[in-house]
Short mmCIF file of C-alpha atoms and ligand atoms in Angstrom, two decimals:
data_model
loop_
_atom_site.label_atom_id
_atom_site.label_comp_id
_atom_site.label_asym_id
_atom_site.label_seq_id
_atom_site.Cartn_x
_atom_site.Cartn_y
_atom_site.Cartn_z
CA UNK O 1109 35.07 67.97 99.58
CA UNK O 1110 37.63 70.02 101.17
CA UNK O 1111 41.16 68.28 101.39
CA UNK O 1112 42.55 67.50 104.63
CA UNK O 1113 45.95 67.87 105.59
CA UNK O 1114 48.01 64.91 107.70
CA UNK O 1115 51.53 64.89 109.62
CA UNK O 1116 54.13 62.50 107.70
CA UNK O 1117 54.62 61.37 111.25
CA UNK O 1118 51.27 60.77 112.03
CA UNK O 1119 51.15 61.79 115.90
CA UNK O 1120 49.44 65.37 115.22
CA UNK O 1121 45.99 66.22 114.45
CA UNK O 1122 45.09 66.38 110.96
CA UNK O 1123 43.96 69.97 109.92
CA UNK O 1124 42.05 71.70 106.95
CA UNK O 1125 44.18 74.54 104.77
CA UNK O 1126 43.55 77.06 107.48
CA UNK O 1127 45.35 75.12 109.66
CA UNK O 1128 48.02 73.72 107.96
CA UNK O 1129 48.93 77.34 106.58
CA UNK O 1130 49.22 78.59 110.40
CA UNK O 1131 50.79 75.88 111.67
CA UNK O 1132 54.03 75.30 109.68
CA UNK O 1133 55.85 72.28 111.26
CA UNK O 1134 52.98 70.00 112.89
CA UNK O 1135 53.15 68.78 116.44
CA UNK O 1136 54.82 65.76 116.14
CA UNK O 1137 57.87 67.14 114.46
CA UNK O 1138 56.77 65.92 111.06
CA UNK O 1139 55.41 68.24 107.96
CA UNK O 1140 52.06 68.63 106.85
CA UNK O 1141 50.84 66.81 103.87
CA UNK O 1142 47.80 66.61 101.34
CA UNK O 1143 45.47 63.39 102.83
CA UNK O 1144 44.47 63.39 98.91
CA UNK O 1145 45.82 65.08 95.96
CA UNK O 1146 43.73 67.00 92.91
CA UNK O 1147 44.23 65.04 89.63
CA UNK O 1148 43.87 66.46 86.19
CA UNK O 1149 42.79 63.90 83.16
CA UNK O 1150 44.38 64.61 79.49
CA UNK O 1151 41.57 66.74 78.66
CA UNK O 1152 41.49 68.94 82.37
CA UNK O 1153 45.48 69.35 80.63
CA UNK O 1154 44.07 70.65 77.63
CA UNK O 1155 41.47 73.09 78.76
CA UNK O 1156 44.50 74.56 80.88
CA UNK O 1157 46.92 74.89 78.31
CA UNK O 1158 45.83 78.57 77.25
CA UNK O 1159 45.20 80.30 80.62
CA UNK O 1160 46.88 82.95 82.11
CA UNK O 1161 49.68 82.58 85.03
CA UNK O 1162 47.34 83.76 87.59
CA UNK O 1163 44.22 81.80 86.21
CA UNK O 1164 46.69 78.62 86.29
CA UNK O 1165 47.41 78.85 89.63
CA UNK O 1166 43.62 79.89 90.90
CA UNK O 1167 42.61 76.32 88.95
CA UNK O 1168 45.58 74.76 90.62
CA UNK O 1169 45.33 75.84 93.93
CA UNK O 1170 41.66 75.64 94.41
CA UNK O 1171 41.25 72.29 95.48
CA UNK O 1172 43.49 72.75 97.91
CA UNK O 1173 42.11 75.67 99.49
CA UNK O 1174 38.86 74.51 99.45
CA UNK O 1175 36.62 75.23 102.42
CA UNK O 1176 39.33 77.77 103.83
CA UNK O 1177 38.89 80.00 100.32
CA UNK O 1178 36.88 80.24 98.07
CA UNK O 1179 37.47 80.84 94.54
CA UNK O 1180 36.58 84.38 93.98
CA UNK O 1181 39.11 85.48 96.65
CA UNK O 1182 41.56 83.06 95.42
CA UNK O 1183 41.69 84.51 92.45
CA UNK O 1184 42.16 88.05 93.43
CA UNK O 1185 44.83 87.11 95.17
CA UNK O 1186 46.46 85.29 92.75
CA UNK O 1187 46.12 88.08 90.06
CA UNK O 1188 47.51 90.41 93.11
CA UNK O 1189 50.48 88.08 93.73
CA UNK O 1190 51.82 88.19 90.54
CA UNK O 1191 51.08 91.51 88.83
CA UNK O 1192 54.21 92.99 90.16
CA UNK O 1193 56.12 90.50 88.57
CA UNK O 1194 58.43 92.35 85.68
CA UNK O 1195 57.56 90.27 82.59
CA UNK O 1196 54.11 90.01 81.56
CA UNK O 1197 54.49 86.41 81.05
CA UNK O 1198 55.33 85.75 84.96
CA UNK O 1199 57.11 82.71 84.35
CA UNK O 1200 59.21 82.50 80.54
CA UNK O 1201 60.75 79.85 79.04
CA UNK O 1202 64.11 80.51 77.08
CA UNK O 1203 65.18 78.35 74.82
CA UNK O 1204 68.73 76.98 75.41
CA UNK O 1205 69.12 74.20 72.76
CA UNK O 1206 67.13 72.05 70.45
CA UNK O 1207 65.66 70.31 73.59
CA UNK O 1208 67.39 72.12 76.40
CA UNK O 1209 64.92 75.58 77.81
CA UNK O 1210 65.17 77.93 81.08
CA UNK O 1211 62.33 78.71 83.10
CA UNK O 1212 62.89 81.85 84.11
CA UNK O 1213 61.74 82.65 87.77
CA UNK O 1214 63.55 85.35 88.48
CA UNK O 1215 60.93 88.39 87.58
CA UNK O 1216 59.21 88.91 90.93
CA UNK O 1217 60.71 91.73 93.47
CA UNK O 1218 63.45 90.32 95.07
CA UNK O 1219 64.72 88.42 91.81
CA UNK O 1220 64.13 85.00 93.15
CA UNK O 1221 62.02 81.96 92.61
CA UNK O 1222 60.65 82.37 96.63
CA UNK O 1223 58.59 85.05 95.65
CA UNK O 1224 56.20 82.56 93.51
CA UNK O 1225 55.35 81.22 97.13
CA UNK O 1226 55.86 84.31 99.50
CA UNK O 1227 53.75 86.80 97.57
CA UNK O 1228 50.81 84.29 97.49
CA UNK O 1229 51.57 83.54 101.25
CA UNK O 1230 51.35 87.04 102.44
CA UNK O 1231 48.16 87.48 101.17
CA UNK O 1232 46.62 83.92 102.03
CA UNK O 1233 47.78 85.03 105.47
CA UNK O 1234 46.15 88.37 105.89
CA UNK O 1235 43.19 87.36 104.12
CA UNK O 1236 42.60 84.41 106.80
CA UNK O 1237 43.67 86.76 109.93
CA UNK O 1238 41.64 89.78 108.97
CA UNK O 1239 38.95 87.09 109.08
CA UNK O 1240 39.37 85.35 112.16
CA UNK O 1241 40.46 88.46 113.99
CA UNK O 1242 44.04 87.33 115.17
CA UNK O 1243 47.46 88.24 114.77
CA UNK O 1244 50.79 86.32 114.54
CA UNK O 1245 54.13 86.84 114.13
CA UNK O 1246 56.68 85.28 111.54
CA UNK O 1247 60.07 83.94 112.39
CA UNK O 1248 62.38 83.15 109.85
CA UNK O 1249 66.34 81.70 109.38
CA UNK O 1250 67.65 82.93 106.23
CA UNK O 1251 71.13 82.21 104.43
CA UNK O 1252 69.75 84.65 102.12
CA UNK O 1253 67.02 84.47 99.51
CA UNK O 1254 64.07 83.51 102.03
CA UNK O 1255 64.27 86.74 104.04
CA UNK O 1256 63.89 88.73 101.58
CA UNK O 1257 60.94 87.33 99.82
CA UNK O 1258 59.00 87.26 103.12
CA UNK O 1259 59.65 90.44 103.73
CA UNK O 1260 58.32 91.59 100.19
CA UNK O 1261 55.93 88.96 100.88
CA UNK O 1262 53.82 90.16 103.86
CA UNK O 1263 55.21 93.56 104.59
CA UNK O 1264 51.89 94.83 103.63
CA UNK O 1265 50.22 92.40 105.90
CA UNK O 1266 48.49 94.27 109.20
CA UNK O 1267 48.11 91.83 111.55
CA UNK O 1268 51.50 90.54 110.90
CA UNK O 1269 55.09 91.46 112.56
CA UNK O 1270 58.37 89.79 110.99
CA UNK O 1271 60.89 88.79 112.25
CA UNK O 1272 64.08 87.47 109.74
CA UNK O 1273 67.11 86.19 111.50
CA UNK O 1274 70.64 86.58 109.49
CA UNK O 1275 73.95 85.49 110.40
CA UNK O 1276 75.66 88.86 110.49
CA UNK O 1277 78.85 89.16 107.74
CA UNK O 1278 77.29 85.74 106.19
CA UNK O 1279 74.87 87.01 103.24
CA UNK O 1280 75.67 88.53 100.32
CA UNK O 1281 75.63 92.71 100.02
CA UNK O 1282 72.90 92.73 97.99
CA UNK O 1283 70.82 89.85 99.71
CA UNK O 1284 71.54 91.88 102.78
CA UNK O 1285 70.43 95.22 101.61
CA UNK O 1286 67.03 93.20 99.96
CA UNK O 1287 65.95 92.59 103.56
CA UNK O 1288 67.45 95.77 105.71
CA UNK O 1289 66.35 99.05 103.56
CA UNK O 1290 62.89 97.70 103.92
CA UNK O 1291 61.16 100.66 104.97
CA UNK O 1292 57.93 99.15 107.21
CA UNK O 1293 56.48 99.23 110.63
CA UNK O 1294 56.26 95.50 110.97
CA UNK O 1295 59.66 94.30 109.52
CA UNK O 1296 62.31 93.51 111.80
CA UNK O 1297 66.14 92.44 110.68
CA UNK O 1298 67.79 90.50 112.81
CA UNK O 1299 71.41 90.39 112.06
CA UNK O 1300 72.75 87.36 114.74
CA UNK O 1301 76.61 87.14 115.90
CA UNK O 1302 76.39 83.36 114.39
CA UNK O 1303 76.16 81.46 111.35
CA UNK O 1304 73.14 80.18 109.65
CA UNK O 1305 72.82 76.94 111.57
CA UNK O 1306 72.83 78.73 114.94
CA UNK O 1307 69.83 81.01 113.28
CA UNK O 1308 67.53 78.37 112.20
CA UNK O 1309 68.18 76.51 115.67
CA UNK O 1310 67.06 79.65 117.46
CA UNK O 1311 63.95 79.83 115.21
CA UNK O 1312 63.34 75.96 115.96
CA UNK O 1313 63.24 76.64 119.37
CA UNK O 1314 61.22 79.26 119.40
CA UNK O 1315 58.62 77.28 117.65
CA UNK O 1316 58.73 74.97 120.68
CA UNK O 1317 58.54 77.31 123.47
CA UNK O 1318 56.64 80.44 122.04
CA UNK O 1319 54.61 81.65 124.99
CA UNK O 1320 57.14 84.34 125.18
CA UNK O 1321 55.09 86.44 122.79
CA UNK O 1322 52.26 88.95 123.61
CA UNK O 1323 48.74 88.32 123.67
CA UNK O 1324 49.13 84.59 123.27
CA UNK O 1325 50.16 85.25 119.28
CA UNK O 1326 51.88 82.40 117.78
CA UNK O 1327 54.20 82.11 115.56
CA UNK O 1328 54.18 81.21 111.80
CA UNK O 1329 56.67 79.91 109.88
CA UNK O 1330 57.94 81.12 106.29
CA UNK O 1331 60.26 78.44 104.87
CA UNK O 1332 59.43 75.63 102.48
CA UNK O 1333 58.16 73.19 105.50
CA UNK O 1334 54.90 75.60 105.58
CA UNK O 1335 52.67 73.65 102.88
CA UNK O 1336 51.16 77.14 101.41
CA UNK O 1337 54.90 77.80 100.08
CA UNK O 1338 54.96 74.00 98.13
CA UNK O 1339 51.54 74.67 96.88
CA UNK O 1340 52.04 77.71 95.20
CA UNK O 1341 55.28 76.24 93.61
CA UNK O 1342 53.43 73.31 91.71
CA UNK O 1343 51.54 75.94 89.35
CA UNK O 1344 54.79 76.43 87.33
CA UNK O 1345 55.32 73.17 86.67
CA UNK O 1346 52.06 72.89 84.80
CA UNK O 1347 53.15 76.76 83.23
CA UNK O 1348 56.51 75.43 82.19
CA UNK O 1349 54.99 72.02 80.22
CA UNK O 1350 52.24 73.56 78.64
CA UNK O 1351 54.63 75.64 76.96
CA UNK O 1352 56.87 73.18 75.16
CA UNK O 1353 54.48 70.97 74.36
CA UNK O 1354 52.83 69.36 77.41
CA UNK O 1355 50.68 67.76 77.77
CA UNK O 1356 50.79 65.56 74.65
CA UNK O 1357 54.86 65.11 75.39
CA UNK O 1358 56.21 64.49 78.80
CA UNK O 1359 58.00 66.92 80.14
CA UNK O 1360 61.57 67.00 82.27
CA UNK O 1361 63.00 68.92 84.76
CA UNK O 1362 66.03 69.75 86.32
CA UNK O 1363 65.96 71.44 89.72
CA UNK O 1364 68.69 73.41 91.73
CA UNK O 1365 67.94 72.07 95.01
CA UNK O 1366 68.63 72.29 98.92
CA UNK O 1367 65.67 72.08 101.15
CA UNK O 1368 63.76 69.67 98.47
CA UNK O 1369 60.99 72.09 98.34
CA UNK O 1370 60.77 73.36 94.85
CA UNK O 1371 61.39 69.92 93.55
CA UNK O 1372 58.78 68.03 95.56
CA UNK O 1373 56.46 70.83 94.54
CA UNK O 1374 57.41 69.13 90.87
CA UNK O 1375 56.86 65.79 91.89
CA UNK O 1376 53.44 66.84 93.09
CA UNK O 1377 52.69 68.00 89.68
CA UNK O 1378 54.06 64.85 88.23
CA UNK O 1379 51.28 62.80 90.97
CA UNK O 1380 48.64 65.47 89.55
CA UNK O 1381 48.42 63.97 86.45
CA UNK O 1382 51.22 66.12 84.46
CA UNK O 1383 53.47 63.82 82.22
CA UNK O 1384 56.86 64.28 83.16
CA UNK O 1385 59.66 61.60 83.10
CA UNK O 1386 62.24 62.61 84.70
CA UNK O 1387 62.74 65.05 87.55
CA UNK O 1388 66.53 66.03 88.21
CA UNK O 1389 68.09 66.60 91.64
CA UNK O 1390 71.19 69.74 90.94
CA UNK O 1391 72.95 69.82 93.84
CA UNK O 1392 75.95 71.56 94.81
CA UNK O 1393 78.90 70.27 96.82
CA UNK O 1394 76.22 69.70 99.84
CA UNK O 1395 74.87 66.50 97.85
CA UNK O 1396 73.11 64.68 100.65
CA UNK O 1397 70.26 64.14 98.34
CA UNK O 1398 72.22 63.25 95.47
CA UNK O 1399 74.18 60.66 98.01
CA UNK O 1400 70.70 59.54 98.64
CA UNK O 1401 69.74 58.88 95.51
CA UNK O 1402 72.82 56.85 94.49
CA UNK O 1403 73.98 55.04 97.19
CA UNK O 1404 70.05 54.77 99.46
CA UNK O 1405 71.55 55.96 102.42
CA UNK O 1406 70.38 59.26 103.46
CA UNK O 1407 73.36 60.76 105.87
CA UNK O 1408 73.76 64.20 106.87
CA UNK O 1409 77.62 66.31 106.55
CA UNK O 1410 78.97 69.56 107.58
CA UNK O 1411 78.05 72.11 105.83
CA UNK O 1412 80.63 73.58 103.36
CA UNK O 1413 80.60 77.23 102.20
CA UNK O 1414 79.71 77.16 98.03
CA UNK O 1415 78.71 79.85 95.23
CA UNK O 1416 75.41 78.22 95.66
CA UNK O 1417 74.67 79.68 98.93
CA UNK O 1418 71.29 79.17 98.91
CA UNK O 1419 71.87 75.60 98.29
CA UNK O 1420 74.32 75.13 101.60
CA UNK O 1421 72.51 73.26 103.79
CA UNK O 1422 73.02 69.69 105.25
CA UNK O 1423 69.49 68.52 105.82
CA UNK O 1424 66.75 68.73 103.28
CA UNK O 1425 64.12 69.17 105.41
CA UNK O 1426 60.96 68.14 102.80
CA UNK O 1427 62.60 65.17 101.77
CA UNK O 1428 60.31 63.93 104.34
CA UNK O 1429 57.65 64.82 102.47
CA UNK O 1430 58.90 61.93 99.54
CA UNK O 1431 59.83 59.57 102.34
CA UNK O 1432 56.00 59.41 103.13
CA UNK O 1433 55.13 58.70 99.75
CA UNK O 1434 57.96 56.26 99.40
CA UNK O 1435 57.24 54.12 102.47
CA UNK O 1436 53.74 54.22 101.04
CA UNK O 1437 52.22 56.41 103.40
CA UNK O 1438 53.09 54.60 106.85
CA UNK O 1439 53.39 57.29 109.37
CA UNK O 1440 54.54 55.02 111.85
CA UNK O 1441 57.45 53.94 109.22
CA UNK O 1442 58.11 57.67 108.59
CA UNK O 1443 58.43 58.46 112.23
CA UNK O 1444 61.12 55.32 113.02
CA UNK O 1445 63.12 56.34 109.88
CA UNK O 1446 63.45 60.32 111.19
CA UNK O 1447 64.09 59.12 114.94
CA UNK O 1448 66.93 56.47 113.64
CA UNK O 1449 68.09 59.69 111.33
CA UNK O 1450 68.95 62.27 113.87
CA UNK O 1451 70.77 59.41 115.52
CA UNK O 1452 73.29 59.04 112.27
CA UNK O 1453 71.88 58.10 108.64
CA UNK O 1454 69.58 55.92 107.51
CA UNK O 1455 69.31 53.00 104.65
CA UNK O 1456 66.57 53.26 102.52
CA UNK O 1457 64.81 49.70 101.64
CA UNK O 1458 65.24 48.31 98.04
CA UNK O 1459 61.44 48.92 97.11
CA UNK O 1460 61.58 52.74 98.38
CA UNK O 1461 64.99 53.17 96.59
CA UNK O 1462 63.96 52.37 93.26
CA UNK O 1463 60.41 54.08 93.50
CA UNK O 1464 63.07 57.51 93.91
CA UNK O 1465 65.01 56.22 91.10
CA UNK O 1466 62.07 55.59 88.56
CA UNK O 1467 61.18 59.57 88.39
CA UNK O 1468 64.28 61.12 90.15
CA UNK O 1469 67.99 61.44 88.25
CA UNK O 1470 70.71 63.59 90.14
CA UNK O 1471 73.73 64.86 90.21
CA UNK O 1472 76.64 66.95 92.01
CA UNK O 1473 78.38 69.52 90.77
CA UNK O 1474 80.69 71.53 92.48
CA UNK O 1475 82.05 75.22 92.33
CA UNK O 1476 84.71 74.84 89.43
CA UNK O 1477 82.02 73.12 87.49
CA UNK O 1478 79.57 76.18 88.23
CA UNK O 1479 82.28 78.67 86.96
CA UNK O 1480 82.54 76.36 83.91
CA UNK O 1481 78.55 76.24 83.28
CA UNK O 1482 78.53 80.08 83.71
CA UNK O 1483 81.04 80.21 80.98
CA UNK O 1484 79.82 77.64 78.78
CA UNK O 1485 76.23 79.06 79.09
CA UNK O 1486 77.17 82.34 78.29
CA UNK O 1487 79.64 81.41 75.13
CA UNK O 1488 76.90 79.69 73.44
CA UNK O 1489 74.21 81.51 74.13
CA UNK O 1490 74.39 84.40 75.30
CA UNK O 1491 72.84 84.55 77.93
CA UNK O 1492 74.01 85.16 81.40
CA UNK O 1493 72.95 82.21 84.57
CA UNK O 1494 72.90 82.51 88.54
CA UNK O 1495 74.89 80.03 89.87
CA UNK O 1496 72.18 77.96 91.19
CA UNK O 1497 70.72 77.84 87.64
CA UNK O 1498 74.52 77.11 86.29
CA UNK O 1499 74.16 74.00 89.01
CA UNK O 1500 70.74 72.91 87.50
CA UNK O 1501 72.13 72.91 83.74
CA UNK O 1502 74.69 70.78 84.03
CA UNK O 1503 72.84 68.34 85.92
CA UNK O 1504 70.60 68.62 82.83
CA UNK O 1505 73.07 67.71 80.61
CA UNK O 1506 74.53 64.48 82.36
CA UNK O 1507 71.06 63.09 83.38
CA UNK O 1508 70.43 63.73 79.95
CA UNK O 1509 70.42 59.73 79.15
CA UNK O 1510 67.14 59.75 81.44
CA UNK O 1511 65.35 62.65 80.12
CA UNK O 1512 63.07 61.89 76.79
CA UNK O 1513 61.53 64.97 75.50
CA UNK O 1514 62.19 68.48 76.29
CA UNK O 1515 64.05 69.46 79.77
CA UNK O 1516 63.03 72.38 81.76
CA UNK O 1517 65.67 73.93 84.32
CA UNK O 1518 64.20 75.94 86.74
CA UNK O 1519 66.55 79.04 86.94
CA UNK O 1520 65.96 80.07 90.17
CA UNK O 1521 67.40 83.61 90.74
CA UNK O 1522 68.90 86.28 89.02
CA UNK O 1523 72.68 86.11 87.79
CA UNK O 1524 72.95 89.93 89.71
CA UNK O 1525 71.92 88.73 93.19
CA UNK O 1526 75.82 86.34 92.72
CA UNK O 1527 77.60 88.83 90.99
CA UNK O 1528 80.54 87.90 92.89
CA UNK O 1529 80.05 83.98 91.91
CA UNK O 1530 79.05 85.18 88.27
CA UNK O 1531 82.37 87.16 88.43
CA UNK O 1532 84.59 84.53 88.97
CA UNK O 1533 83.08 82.41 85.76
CA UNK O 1534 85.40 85.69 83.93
CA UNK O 1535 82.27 85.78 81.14
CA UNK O 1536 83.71 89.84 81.16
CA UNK O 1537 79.83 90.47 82.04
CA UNK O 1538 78.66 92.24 85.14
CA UNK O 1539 75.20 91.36 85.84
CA UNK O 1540 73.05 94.71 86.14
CA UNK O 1541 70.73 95.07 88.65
CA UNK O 1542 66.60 95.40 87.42
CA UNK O 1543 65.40 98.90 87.43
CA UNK O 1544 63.18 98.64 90.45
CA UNK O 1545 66.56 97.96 92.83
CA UNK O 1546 69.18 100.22 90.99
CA UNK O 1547 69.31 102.52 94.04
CA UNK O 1548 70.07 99.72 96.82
CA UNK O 1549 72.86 100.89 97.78
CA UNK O 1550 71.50 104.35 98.28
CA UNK O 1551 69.31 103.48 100.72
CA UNK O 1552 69.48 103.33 104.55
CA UNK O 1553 70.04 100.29 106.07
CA UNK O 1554 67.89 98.86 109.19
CA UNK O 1555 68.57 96.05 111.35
CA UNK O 1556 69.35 95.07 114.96
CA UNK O 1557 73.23 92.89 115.87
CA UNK O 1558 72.17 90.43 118.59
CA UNK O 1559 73.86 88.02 120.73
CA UNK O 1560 73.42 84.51 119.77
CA UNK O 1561 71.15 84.13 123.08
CA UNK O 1562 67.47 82.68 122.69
CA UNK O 1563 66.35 85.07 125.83
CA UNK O 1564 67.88 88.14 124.27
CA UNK O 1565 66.21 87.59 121.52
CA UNK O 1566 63.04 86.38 123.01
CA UNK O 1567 63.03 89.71 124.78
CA UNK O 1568 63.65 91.56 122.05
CA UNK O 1569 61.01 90.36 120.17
CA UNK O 1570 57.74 90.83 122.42
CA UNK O 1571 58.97 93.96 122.84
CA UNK O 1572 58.96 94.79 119.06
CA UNK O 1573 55.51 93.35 118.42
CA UNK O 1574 52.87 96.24 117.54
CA UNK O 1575 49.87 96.21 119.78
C1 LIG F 1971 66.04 78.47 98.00
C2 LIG F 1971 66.82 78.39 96.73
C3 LIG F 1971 67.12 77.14 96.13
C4 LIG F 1971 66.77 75.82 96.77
O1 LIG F 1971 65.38 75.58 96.82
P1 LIG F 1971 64.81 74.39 97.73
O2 LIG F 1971 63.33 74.51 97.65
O3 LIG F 1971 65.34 74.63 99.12
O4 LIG F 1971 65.32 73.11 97.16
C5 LIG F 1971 67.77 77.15 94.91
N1 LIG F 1971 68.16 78.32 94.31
C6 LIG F 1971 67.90 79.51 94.87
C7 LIG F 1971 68.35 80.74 94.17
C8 LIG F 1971 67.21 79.60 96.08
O5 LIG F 1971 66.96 80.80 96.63
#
């Protein structure tokens, strides 16, 4: 039985895989979710424990793929996904303390934890075009780490042309350069006279009104409301507990967090059958989720510039995704919640409150406290941390209380894609670079400065689009 996938807002039709991997953001407004959800007894646990990364994820992901892919081809392109990735183990643990490890995924090409998802996602995609016979085109918003990792992602991809908006002067030089020295025909940087708000409005609109592009293509989207991208991020989880001693002891995790995506990916793994007891929200000065948690009303802020960049945003988008689950699946419910929400903010009831609070801790920790973590991280052990991972440690260590067992934190780049955050922790370390992008800035830079103009852009774009 193949799974089906359903809007959290229930107005939209429900779709198979195929579908919901096209689609991104369904009709209604809301985001696509599983109508069911794979579960794993003890003993499926067991017979998992030994497999490889890619093996993991084809038993993972198979169930939901079903009927779209079948497992042969899922399975090639798993192994394809993550061969490139520069430790043979894909995703290590590190131990930090007696109970206190690192899962390390930084290894894949552009030295974040999106390229677990947009690897897998570029080939899903061009696997189900090349098939049907279609193109589309991929708009993206990125602060940063997103463009990047779609580029890597589905440069190789035909029947694909890409499209990654930037606010111009507003990423980082290398997050920059990881997205504009690119060399391929179907990769376009677009660097927009804006910030990163004005970006991902211009991409929302476009998903509205896209009948400006050729040939009736449509557009596809790339960020963590596209279900492929949350299914591809549960498979760690399972990686991650089988490695310190899951499943016979629960398992915890704390997750540095913006758009909610990795972290419902971990919830997800927790419905699946995995033991885990806690699941920590790490959020940075931007703590609407953490606000959330504590308080049950869920109210957006302005945005304030951190040394969590990627973590900088004032809406978590798949949060959504838990509010289904909460309110016990009632689209209806879902739908009046998100309507009274872009009104102002919106109370949580006392029964959907403490479901969140029974599996979720959080916490906020802001930039002095990321310097500090850097530090302290480094002093006693050695080892150097992102700032987004800095963010998720010390979260680890004041939910602690909650946690029983081992706790995981998800280290979710690599400490030289922030050297200028890792910098100002004064460790006296200078992150280096992997081998594979010690000549980035060597290389020729490509991208086009546009006017913050949806027509312009628009234009632009259909007339970029390969034939
Ligand atoms: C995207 C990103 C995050 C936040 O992930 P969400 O799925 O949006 O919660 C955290 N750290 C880094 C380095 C990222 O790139």
């Amino acid at each position: 039985m193949s799974i089906r996938y359903l809007s959290t807002r229930g107005q939209a039709p429900a779709l198979d895989f195929e579908g919901a991997l096209l689609a991104g953001l369904a009709r209604d407004g809301g985001l696509y979710v599983p109508e069911s959800l794979p579960s794993f007894t003890p003993s499926d646990l067991a017979a998992m424990r030994n497999l490889s990364y890619p093996e993991l994820a084809t038993t993972i992901i198979a169930p939901f793929v079903e009927g779209s892919i079948d497992r042969q081809t899922l399975s090639r392109l798993a192994t394809e996904s993550y061969r490139d990735f520069r430790h043979q183990a894909v995703a290590p643990l590190l131990q930090l303390d007696q109970d206190q490890w690192l899962l390390e995924l930084f290894h894949g090409p552009t030295l974040a934890f999106k390229d677990f998802a947009l690897q897998l996602l570029g080939r899903l995609l061009s696997h189900v075009l090349a098939r049907r016979g279609e193109r589309v085109v991929i708009m993206g918003a990125t602060s940063g780490d997103t463009g990047s990792a779609a580029i890597e992602g589905c440069r190789h991809c035909d029947n694909v042309d890409i499209f990654i908006l930037y606010p111009e002067g507003r990423v980082s030089d290398v997050q920059r350069r990881q997205m504009t020295t690119v060399q391929a025909h179907n990769v376009n940087n677009l660097a927009i006279k804006g910030n990163f708000d004005d970006c991902q409005a211009l991409v929302k609109a476009s998903f509205v009104a896209d009948q400006f592009l050729p040939d009736g293509r449509s557009l596809v989207a790339v960020n963590s409301i596209n279900w492929a991208r949350i299914m591809a991020q549960i498979v760690y989880y399972f990686y991650a507990a089988f490695a310190v001693g899951g499943p016979e002891r629960a398992v915890n995790f704390s997750v540095p967090t913006g758009n909610f995506g990795d972290i419902y990916a971990g919830y997800l793994a927790h419905r699946m059958g995995l033991p885990i007891n806690n699941l920590v929200i790490a959020t940075n000065r931007n703590d609407v989720l953490h606000r959330m948690l504590t308080t049950g009303t869920y109210e957006r802020q302005a945005i304030e510039a951190s040394l969590s960049p990627s973590m900088d945003i004032s809406v978590s988008s798949n949060f959504e995704r838990l509010l289904f689950d909460l309110y016990d699946r009632d689209a209806d419910q879902v739908a009046q919640l998100m309507r009274d929400f872009a009104k102002g903010h919106i109370t949580l009831s006392d029964e959907a409150l403490s479901k969140a609070q029974a599996l979720f801790s959080s916490a906020r920790i802001d930039d002095e406290e990321t310097c500090e973590e850097i530090r302290f991280i480094w002093e006693r052990t050695g080892q150097l941390i992102d700032p987004h991972t800095a963010i998720g440690t010390r979260a680890a260590r004041l939910c602690a209380d909650k946690a029983d067992g081992p706790m995981v934190t998800l280290s979710t780049a690599h400490p030289a894609k922030f050297p200028a955050a890792v910098a100002k922790a004064e460790t006296g370390q200078v992150p280096v670079l992997p081998g594979h992008l010690a000549d980035l800035f060597e290389k020729e830079e490509h991208f086009q400065v546009l006017d913050n103009d949806l027509e312009a852009i628009h234009a632009f774009m259909a007339a970029q689009c390969r034939v």
